[in-house]
Amino acid sequence: MTERVYSQPGAGARFDWGLAGAAELGRVCAALVVVDTLSFSTSVTIAVSRGIRVHPFPWGEQAEAYAVRVGATVAAGRRTASPQRPWSLSPAALLRAPHVDDLVLPSPNGSAICAAAGATGIPVVAGCLRNAPAVARWLRSRGYGAADAAIGVIAAGERWPDGTLRPAVEDLLGAAAVLDGLSTVPGGLSVEAAVALAALSAVPDVPAAVRGGVSGRELIDNDFGADVELAAEYAASDAVPLLSQGVFVAAY
């Protein structure tokens, strides 16, 4: 397959943003890591570490019907979760909610990107600050990172009201944490990946940056500060959520 310049040819680890970036790197990379720190990737990491199979699905009304079709429980929105339906995109809620075997976890960014990326047939991993070293180790141990077996690291970002991508600092830092563990892969880092990695060394206090960024402040202001604290914990989990046949399971 011919590599276009947009796919950062020749590098073993590459970096891009959002759904379009995932589609471009998914054409040519051997594996993708999707980072949505607040909060899809963090929530998936917590869920699979509890033995819950997570089905990614785009945000919207179709999630209920999809959950019925696959025999899963569907997560509620953060603000509509209840004692009867405690599963939501909130990492703190998933940490304490009753166990279910299968959970449909919709989100407008990370989940939607993972659902689309799963159609490429290549391994798709959910990465975040909590599991960044484990994700990098897992990829390296399986031989990814050469120029002909490249890894694409995708920062999901957020969305403006008109639907366009809004880069998010917590996703940049989560992606940079994964790239830090991939910095010695045989194919090296693309320029884009190297610049993303530089953001990590430029931030002296990563948890403070996650709390102080727009997304973190929004969650804290809406009484979801526990979600931010869980997302800001670096290397707290060895769980590697791997998308297999449309479902995330733990691949330690």
mmCIF file of C-alpha atoms in Angstrom, residues 55-238:
data_model
loop_
_atom_site.group_PDB
_atom_site.id
_atom_site.type_symbol
_atom_site.label_atom_id
_atom_site.label_comp_id
_atom_site.label_asym_id
_atom_site.label_seq_id
_atom_site.Cartn_x
_atom_site.Cartn_y
_atom_site.Cartn_z
ATOM 1 C CA HIS A 55 -18.233 -2.551 23.323
ATOM 2 C CA PRO A 56 -17.289 0.856 21.840
ATOM 3 C CA PHE A 57 -20.114 2.658 20.098
ATOM 4 C CA PRO A 58 -20.688 6.207 18.808
ATOM 5 C CA TRP A 59 -22.704 8.551 20.988
ATOM 6 C CA GLY A 60 -26.403 8.610 20.163
ATOM 7 C CA GLU A 61 -29.782 6.976 20.449
ATOM 8 C CA GLN A 62 -28.747 3.796 18.600
ATOM 9 C CA ALA A 63 -26.648 2.581 21.530
ATOM 10 C CA GLU A 64 -29.678 1.149 23.345
ATOM 11 C CA ALA A 65 -30.725 -0.932 20.335
ATOM 12 C CA TYR A 66 -27.156 -2.094 19.783
ATOM 13 C CA ALA A 67 -26.871 -3.219 23.417
ATOM 14 C CA VAL A 68 -30.040 -5.263 23.069
ATOM 15 C CA ARG A 69 -28.698 -6.831 19.871
ATOM 16 C CA VAL A 70 -25.401 -7.940 21.456
ATOM 17 C CA GLY A 71 -26.869 -8.836 24.847
ATOM 18 C CA ALA A 72 -25.027 -6.135 26.778
ATOM 19 C CA THR A 73 -25.777 -3.484 29.361
ATOM 20 C CA VAL A 74 -25.638 0.066 27.978
ATOM 21 C CA ALA A 75 -23.935 2.818 29.945
ATOM 22 C CA ALA A 76 -25.868 5.958 30.819
ATOM 23 C CA GLY A 77 -24.629 9.515 30.503
ATOM 24 C CA ARG A 78 -22.664 10.796 33.483
ATOM 25 C CA ARG A 79 -25.520 13.006 34.637
ATOM 26 C CA THR A 80 -28.272 10.457 34.016
ATOM 27 C CA ALA A 81 -26.670 7.541 35.863
ATOM 28 C CA SER A 82 -28.770 6.252 38.765
ATOM 29 C CA PRO A 83 -28.631 3.541 41.447
ATOM 30 C CA GLN A 84 -30.586 1.318 39.051
ATOM 31 C CA ARG A 85 -28.233 2.130 36.156
ATOM 32 C CA PRO A 86 -24.865 3.085 37.673
ATOM 33 C CA TRP A 87 -22.680 2.354 34.642
ATOM 34 C CA SER A 88 -21.555 5.457 32.762
ATOM 35 C CA LEU A 89 -18.551 7.066 31.094
ATOM 36 C CA SER A 90 -17.386 8.069 34.587
ATOM 37 C CA PRO A 91 -14.272 6.072 35.594
ATOM 38 C CA ALA A 92 -15.188 6.499 39.261
ATOM 39 C CA ALA A 93 -18.657 5.068 38.615
ATOM 40 C CA LEU A 94 -17.223 2.071 36.744
ATOM 41 C CA LEU A 95 -14.818 1.409 39.580
ATOM 42 C CA ARG A 96 -17.667 0.867 42.047
ATOM 43 C CA ALA A 97 -20.579 -0.266 39.829
ATOM 44 C CA PRO A 98 -21.733 -3.893 39.971
ATOM 45 C CA HIS A 99 -19.976 -6.254 37.602
ATOM 46 C CA VAL A 100 -21.556 -6.974 34.231
ATOM 47 C CA ASP A 101 -20.139 -9.252 31.563
ATOM 48 C CA ASP A 102 -20.661 -6.885 28.627
ATOM 49 C CA LEU A 103 -21.022 -3.096 28.593
ATOM 50 C CA VAL A 104 -21.778 -0.824 25.644
ATOM 51 C CA LEU A 105 -19.892 2.391 26.414
ATOM 52 C CA PRO A 106 -20.796 5.173 23.980
ATOM 53 C CA SER A 107 -18.857 8.408 23.695
ATOM 54 C CA PRO A 108 -18.645 11.060 20.967
ATOM 55 C CA ASN A 109 -14.857 10.882 20.637
ATOM 56 C CA GLY A 110 -12.764 7.941 21.840
ATOM 57 C CA SER A 111 -15.508 5.356 21.581
ATOM 58 C CA ALA A 112 -16.573 6.525 18.130
ATOM 59 C CA ILE A 113 -12.956 6.463 16.913
ATOM 60 C CA CYS A 114 -12.383 2.952 18.301
ATOM 61 C CA ALA A 115 -15.607 1.650 16.777
ATOM 62 C CA ALA A 116 -14.529 2.942 13.358
ATOM 63 C CA ALA A 117 -10.914 1.820 13.750
ATOM 64 C CA GLY A 118 -12.023 -1.691 14.618
ATOM 65 C CA ALA A 119 -13.171 -2.116 11.026
ATOM 66 C CA THR A 120 -9.564 -1.869 9.790
ATOM 67 C CA GLY A 121 -8.769 -5.331 11.131
ATOM 68 C CA ILE A 122 -5.549 -4.200 12.841
ATOM 69 C CA PRO A 123 -5.077 -4.291 16.637
ATOM 70 C CA VAL A 124 -6.652 -1.277 18.356
ATOM 71 C CA VAL A 125 -5.623 -0.509 21.945
ATOM 72 C CA ALA A 126 -7.134 2.003 24.392
ATOM 73 C CA GLY A 127 -4.355 4.022 25.996
ATOM 74 C CA CYS A 128 -4.330 6.622 28.763
ATOM 75 C CA LEU A 129 -2.059 7.926 31.491
ATOM 76 C CA ARG A 130 -3.055 5.052 33.788
ATOM 77 C CA ASN A 131 -1.774 2.342 31.448
ATOM 78 C CA ALA A 132 0.663 4.118 29.103
ATOM 79 C CA PRO A 133 3.786 2.140 30.123
ATOM 80 C CA ALA A 134 1.875 -1.162 29.937
ATOM 81 C CA VAL A 135 0.543 -0.321 26.460
ATOM 82 C CA ALA A 136 4.015 0.581 25.191
ATOM 83 C CA ARG A 137 5.515 -2.630 26.646
ATOM 84 C CA TRP A 138 2.770 -4.755 25.106
ATOM 85 C CA LEU A 139 3.292 -3.248 21.650
ATOM 86 C CA ARG A 140 7.081 -3.541 21.772
ATOM 87 C CA SER A 141 6.937 -7.125 23.028
ATOM 88 C CA ARG A 142 4.896 -8.076 19.955
ATOM 89 C CA GLY A 143 7.306 -6.586 17.477
ATOM 90 C CA TYR A 144 5.452 -3.403 16.583
ATOM 91 C CA GLY A 145 7.423 -0.233 15.962
ATOM 92 C CA ALA A 146 9.467 -0.964 12.853
ATOM 93 C CA ALA A 147 8.854 1.229 9.826
ATOM 94 C CA ASP A 148 6.991 -1.637 8.159
ATOM 95 C CA ALA A 149 5.015 -2.457 11.334
ATOM 96 C CA ALA A 150 4.287 1.049 12.522
ATOM 97 C CA ILE A 151 2.226 2.101 15.528
ATOM 98 C CA GLY A 152 -0.230 4.967 15.157
ATOM 99 C CA VAL A 153 -1.012 6.869 18.378
ATOM 100 C CA ILE A 154 -4.216 8.883 18.147
ATOM 101 C CA ALA A 155 -5.213 11.657 20.553
ATOM 102 C CA ALA A 156 -9.002 11.686 20.388
ATOM 103 C CA GLY A 157 -9.578 15.322 21.333
ATOM 104 C CA GLU A 158 -12.933 16.933 22.001
ATOM 105 C CA ARG A 159 -15.434 18.650 19.720
ATOM 106 C CA TRP A 160 -16.547 22.228 19.287
ATOM 107 C CA PRO A 161 -20.319 22.833 19.033
ATOM 108 C CA ASP A 162 -20.059 22.723 15.228
ATOM 109 C CA GLY A 163 -18.548 19.229 15.389
ATOM 110 C CA THR A 164 -14.983 20.185 14.486
ATOM 111 C CA LEU A 165 -12.028 18.839 16.430
ATOM 112 C CA ARG A 166 -10.945 20.641 19.585
ATOM 113 C CA PRO A 167 -7.484 19.416 20.636
ATOM 114 C CA ALA A 168 -7.427 18.495 24.326
ATOM 115 C CA VAL A 169 -4.356 18.823 26.536
ATOM 116 C CA GLU A 170 -5.128 15.656 28.504
ATOM 117 C CA ASP A 171 -5.198 13.580 25.312
ATOM 118 C CA LEU A 172 -1.945 15.109 24.108
ATOM 119 C CA LEU A 173 -0.317 14.210 27.431
ATOM 120 C CA GLY A 174 -1.789 10.697 27.433
ATOM 121 C CA ALA A 175 -0.558 10.109 23.889
ATOM 122 C CA ALA A 176 2.849 11.531 24.805
ATOM 123 C CA ALA A 177 3.055 9.118 27.754
ATOM 124 C CA VAL A 178 2.496 6.203 25.353
ATOM 125 C CA LEU A 179 5.036 7.622 22.897
ATOM 126 C CA ASP A 180 7.551 7.957 25.725
ATOM 127 C CA GLY A 181 7.508 4.177 26.031
ATOM 128 C CA LEU A 182 7.855 3.841 22.246
ATOM 129 C CA SER A 183 10.697 6.323 21.807
ATOM 130 C CA THR A 184 13.264 3.563 21.206
ATOM 131 C CA VAL A 185 11.295 1.487 18.677
ATOM 132 C CA PRO A 186 13.397 0.442 15.658
ATOM 133 C CA GLY A 187 11.601 2.740 13.240
ATOM 134 C CA GLY A 188 11.936 5.786 15.477
ATOM 135 C CA LEU A 189 9.393 8.534 16.000
ATOM 136 C CA SER A 190 7.862 10.644 13.263
ATOM 137 C CA VAL A 191 8.315 14.388 13.580
ATOM 138 C CA GLU A 192 4.701 14.649 14.722
ATOM 139 C CA ALA A 193 5.236 11.977 17.379
ATOM 140 C CA ALA A 194 8.477 13.581 18.566
ATOM 141 C CA VAL A 195 6.816 16.981 18.935
ATOM 142 C CA ALA A 196 3.925 15.405 20.837
ATOM 143 C CA LEU A 197 6.407 13.658 23.134
ATOM 144 C CA ALA A 198 8.157 16.971 23.789
ATOM 145 C CA ALA A 199 4.972 18.221 25.434
ATOM 146 C CA LEU A 200 5.486 15.690 28.228
ATOM 147 C CA SER A 201 8.884 17.036 29.236
ATOM 148 C CA ALA A 202 7.571 20.605 28.994
ATOM 149 C CA VAL A 203 4.895 19.959 31.653
ATOM 150 C CA PRO A 204 6.426 19.693 35.144
ATOM 151 C CA ASP A 205 3.225 18.453 36.820
ATOM 152 C CA VAL A 206 1.093 16.289 34.518
ATOM 153 C CA PRO A 207 -1.760 15.633 37.013
ATOM 154 C CA ALA A 208 -2.029 19.386 37.629
ATOM 155 C CA ALA A 209 -2.203 19.972 33.879
ATOM 156 C CA VAL A 210 -5.000 17.397 33.523
ATOM 157 C CA ARG A 211 -6.901 19.086 36.364
ATOM 158 C CA GLY A 212 -6.259 22.581 35.029
ATOM 159 C CA GLY A 213 -7.073 21.973 31.364
ATOM 160 C CA VAL A 214 -10.469 22.867 29.943
ATOM 161 C CA SER A 215 -11.842 19.312 30.085
ATOM 162 C CA GLY A 216 -10.592 18.704 33.605
ATOM 163 C CA ARG A 217 -11.996 21.968 34.906
ATOM 164 C CA GLU A 218 -15.351 21.257 33.267
ATOM 165 C CA LEU A 219 -15.617 17.877 35.014
ATOM 166 C CA ILE A 220 -14.471 19.274 38.354
ATOM 167 C CA ASP A 221 -16.983 22.129 38.105
ATOM 168 C CA ASN A 222 -19.724 19.539 37.496
ATOM 169 C CA ASP A 223 -18.764 17.464 40.573
ATOM 170 C CA PHE A 224 -16.861 14.775 38.663
ATOM 171 C CA GLY A 225 -13.490 15.580 40.170
ATOM 172 C CA ALA A 226 -12.965 11.922 41.116
ATOM 173 C CA ASP A 227 -12.933 11.067 37.403
ATOM 174 C CA VAL A 228 -10.149 13.577 36.809
ATOM 175 C CA GLU A 229 -8.084 12.212 39.689
ATOM 176 C CA LEU A 230 -8.355 8.645 38.385
ATOM 177 C CA ALA A 231 -7.454 9.752 34.856
ATOM 178 C CA ALA A 232 -4.411 11.673 36.093
ATOM 179 C CA GLU A 233 -2.838 8.660 37.840
ATOM 180 C CA TYR A 234 0.221 7.660 35.837
ATOM 181 C CA ALA A 235 1.086 3.945 35.468
ATOM 182 C CA ALA A 236 -1.666 2.893 37.885
ATOM 183 C CA SER A 237 -2.750 -0.083 35.749
ATOM 184 C CA ASP A 238 -1.137 -2.914 33.793
#
